[in-house]
Short mmCIF file of N, CA and C in Angstrom, two decimals:
data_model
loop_
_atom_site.label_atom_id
_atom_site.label_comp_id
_atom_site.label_asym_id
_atom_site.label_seq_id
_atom_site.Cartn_x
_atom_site.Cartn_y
_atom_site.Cartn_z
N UNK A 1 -0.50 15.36 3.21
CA UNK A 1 0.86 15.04 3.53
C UNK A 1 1.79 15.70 2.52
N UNK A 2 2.83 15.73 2.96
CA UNK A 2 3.83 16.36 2.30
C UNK A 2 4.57 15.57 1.17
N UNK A 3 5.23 16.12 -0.18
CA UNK A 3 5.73 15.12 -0.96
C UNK A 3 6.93 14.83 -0.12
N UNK A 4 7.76 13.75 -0.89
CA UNK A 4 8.54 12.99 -0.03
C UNK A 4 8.16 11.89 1.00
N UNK A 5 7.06 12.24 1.31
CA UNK A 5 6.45 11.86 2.69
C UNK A 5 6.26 9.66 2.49
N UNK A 6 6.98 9.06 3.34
CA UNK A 6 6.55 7.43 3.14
C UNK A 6 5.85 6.96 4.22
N UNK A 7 4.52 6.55 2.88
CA UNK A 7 3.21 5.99 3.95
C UNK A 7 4.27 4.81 4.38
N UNK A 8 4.77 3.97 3.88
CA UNK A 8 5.05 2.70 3.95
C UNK A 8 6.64 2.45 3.55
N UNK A 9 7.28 2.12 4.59
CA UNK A 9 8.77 1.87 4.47
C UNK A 9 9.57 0.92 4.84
N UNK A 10 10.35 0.46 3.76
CA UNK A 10 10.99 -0.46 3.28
C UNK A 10 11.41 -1.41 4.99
N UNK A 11 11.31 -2.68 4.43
CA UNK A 11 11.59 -3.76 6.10
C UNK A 11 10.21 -3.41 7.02
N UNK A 12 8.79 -2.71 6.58
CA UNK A 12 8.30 -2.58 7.78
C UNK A 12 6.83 -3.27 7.52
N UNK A 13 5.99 -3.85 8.15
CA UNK A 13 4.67 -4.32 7.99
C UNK A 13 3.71 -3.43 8.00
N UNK A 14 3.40 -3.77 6.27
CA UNK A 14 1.97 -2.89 5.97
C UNK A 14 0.71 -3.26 6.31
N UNK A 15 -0.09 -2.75 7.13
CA UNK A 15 -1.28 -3.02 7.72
C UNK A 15 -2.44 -2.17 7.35
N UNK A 16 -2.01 -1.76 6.59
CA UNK A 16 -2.95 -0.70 5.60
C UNK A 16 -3.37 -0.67 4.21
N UNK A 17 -4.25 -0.27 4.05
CA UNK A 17 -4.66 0.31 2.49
C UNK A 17 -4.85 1.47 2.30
N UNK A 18 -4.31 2.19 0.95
CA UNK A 18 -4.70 3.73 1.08
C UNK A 18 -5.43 4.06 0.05
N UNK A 19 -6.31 4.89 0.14
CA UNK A 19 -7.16 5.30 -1.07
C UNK A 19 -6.72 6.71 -1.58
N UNK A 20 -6.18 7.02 -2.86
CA UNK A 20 -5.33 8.20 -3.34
C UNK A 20 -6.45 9.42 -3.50
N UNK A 21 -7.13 10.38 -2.77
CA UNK A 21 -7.54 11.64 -3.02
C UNK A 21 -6.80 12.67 -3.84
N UNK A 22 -5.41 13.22 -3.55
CA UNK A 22 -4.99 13.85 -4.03
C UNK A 22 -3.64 13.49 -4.38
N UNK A 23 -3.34 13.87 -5.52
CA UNK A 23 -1.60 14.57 -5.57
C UNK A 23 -1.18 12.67 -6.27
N UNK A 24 0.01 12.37 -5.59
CA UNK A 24 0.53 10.80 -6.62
C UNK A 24 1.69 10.18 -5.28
N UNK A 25 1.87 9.15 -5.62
CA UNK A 25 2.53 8.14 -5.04
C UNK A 25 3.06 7.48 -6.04
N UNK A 26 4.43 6.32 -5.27
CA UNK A 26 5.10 5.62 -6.18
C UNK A 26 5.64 4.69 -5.32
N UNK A 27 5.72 3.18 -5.79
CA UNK A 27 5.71 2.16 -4.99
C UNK A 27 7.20 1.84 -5.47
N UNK A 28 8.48 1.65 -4.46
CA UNK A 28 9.40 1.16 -5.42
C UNK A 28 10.11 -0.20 -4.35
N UNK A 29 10.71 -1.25 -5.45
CA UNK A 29 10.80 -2.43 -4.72
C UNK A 29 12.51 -1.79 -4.05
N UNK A 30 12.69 -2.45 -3.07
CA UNK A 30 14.21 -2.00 -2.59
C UNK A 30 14.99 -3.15 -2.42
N UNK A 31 15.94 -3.70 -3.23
CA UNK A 31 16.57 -5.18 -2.45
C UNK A 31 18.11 -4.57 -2.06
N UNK A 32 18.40 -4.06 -0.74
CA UNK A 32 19.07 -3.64 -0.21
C UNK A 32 20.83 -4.30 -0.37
N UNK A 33 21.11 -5.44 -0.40
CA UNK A 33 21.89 -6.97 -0.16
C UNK A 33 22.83 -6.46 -1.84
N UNK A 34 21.69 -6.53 -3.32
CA UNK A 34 22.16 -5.48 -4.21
C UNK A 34 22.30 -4.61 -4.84
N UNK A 35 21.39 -3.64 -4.04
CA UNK A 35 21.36 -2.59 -4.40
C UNK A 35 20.97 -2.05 -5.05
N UNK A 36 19.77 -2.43 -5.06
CA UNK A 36 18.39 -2.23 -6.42
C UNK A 36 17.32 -1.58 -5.46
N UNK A 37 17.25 -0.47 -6.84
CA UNK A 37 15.82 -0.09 -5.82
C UNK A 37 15.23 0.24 -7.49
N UNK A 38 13.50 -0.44 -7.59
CA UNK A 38 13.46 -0.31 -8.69
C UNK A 38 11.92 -0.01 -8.78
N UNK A 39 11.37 1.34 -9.33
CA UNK A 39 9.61 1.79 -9.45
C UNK A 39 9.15 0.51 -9.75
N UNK A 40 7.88 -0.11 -9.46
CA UNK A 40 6.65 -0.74 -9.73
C UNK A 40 5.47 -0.44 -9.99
N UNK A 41 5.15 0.39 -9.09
CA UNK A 41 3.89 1.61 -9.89
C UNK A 41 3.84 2.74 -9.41
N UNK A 42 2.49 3.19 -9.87
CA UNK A 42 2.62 4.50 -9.47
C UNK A 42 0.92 4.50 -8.99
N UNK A 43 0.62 5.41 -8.38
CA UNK A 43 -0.59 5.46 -7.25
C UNK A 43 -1.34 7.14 -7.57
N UNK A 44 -2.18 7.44 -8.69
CA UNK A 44 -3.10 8.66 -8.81
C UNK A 44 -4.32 8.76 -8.33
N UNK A 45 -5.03 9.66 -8.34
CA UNK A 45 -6.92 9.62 -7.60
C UNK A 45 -7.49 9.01 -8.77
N UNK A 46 -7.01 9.05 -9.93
CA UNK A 46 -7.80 8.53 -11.61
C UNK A 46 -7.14 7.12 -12.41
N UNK A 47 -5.65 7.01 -11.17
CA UNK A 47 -5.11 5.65 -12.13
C UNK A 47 -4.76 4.71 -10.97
N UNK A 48 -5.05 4.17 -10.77
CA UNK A 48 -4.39 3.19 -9.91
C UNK A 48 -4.66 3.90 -8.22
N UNK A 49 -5.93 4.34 -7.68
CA UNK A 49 -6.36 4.86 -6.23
C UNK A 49 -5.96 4.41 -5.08
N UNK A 50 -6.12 2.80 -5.17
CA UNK A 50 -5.98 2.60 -3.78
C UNK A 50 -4.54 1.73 -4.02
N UNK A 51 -3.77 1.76 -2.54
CA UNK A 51 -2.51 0.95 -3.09
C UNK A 51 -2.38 0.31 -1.29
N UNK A 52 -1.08 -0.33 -1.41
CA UNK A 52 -0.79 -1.56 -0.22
C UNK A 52 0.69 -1.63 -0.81
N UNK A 53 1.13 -2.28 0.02
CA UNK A 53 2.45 -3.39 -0.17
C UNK A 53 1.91 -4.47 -0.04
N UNK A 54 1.09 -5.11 -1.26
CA UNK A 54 0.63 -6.36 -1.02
C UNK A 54 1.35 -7.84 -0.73
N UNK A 55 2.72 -7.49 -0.84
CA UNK A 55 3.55 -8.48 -0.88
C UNK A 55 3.67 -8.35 1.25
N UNK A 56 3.94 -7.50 1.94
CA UNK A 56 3.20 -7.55 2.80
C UNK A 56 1.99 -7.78 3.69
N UNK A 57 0.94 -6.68 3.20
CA UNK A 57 -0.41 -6.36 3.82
C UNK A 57 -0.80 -8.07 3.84
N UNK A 58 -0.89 -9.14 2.91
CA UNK A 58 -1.26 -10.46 2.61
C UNK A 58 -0.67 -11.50 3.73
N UNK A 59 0.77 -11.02 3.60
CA UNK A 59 1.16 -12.37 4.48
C UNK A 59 2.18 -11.81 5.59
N UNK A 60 1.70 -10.56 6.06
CA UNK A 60 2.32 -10.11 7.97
C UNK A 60 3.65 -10.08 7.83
N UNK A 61 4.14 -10.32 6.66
CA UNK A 61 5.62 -10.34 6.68
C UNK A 61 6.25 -8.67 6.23
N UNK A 62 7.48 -8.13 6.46
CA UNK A 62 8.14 -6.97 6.49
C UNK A 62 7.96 -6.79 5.13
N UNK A 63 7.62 -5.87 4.38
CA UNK A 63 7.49 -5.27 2.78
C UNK A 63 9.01 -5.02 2.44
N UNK A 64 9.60 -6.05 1.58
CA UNK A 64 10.41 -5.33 0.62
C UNK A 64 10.10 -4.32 -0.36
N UNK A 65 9.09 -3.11 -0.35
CA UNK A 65 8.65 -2.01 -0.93
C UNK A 65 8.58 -0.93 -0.01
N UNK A 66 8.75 0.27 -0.65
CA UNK A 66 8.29 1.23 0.34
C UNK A 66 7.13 2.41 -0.75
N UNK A 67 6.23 2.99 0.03
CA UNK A 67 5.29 3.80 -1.06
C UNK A 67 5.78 5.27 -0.56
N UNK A 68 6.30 5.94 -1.61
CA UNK A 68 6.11 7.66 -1.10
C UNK A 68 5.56 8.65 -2.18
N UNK A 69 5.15 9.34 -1.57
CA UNK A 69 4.55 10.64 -2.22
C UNK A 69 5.25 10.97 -3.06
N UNK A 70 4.77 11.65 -3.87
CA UNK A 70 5.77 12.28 -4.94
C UNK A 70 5.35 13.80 -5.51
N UNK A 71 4.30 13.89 -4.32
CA UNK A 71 3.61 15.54 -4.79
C UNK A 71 2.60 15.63 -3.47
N UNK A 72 2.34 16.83 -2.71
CA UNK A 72 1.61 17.12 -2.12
C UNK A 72 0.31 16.53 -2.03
N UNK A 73 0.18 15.51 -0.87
CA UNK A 73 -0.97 14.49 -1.47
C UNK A 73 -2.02 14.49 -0.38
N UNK A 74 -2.73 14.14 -0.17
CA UNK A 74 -4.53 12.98 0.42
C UNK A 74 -4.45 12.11 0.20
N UNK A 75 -4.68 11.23 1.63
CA UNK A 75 -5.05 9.51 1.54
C UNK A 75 -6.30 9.29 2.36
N UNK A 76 -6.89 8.31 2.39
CA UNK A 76 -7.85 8.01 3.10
C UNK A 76 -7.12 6.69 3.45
N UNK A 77 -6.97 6.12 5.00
CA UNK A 77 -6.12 4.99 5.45
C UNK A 77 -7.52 4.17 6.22
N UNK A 78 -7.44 3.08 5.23
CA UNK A 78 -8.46 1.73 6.03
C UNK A 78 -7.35 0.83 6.78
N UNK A 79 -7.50 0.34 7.84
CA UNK A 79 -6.83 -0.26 8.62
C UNK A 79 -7.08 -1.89 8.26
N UNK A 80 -6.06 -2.74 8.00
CA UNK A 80 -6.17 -4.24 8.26
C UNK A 80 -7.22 -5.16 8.96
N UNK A 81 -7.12 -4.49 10.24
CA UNK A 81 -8.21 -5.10 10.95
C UNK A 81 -9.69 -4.86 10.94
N UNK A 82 -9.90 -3.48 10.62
CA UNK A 82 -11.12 -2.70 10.11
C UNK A 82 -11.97 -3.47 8.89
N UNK A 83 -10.94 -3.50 8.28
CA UNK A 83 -11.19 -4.46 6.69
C UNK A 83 -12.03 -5.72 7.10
N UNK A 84 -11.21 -6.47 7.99
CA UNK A 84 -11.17 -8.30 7.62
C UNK A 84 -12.41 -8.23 8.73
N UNK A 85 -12.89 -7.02 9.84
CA UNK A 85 -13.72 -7.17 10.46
C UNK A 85 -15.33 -7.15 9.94
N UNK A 86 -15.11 -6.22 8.78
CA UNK A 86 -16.17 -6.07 7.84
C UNK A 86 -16.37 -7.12 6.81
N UNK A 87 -15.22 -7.19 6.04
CA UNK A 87 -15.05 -8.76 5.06
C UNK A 87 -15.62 -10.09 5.59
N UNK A 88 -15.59 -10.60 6.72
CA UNK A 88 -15.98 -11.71 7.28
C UNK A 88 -17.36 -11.85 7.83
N UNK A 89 -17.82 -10.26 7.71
CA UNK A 89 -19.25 -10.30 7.91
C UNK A 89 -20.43 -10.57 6.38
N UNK A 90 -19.34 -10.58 5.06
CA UNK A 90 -20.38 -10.74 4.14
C UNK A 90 -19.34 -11.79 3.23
N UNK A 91 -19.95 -13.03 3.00
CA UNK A 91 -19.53 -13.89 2.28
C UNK A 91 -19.05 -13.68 0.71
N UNK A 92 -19.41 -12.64 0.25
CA UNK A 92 -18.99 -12.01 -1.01
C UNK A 92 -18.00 -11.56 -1.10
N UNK A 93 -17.99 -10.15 -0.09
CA UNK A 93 -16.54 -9.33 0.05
C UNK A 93 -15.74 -10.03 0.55
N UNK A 94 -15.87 -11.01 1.20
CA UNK A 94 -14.49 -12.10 1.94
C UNK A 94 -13.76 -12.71 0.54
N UNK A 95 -14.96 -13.50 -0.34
CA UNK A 95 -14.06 -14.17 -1.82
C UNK A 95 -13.54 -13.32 -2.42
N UNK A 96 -14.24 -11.76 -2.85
CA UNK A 96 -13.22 -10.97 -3.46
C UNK A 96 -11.86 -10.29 -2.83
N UNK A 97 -11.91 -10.35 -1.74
CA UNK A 97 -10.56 -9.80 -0.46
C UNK A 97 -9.95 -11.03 -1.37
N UNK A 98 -9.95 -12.29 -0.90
CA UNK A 98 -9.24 -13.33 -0.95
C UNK A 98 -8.61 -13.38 -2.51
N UNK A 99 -9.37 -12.96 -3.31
CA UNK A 99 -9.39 -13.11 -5.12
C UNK A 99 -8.38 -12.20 -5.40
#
């Protein structure tokens, strides 16, 4: 994908996880009402790989965050449902999802 490029944008439900292959990302919170938009992290293949709007992806509600590229990048995208279909098949990976 291209830099600039937003996996995940602000008001919208994240249903994903991404795993960082290449290039970087940057998660920033947006509170629109005053006008804050402010970095939270940042997303490399060596620091911080996989990322979400967990304040979303958790509870189905619209992400006050949005994630974008910030350099010519690779993701690998696991889907929500993909996840919890596999998670619920092993009593382990379900407590750590949940943890």
């Amino acid at each position: 994908m291209k830099n600039q490029t937003k996996l995940v944008r602000h008001n919208q439900v994240c249903t994903k996880i991404y795993m960082v292959l290449k290039g970087g990302f940057v998660c920033r919170f947006i509170d629109e009402e005053l006008e804050i938009e402010k970095t939270i992290n940042f997303f490399f293949p060596n620091f911080h790989p996989f990322m979400t709007c967990m304040d979303s992806f958790f509870s189905g509600k619209k992400s006050q965050s949005e994630i974008r590229a910030i350099s010519n990048a690779e993701v690998i995208e696991f889907n929500k449902k993909d996840i919890e279909t596999f998670i619920f098949q092993d009593l382990q990976l379900l407590r750590v999802y949940h943890a």
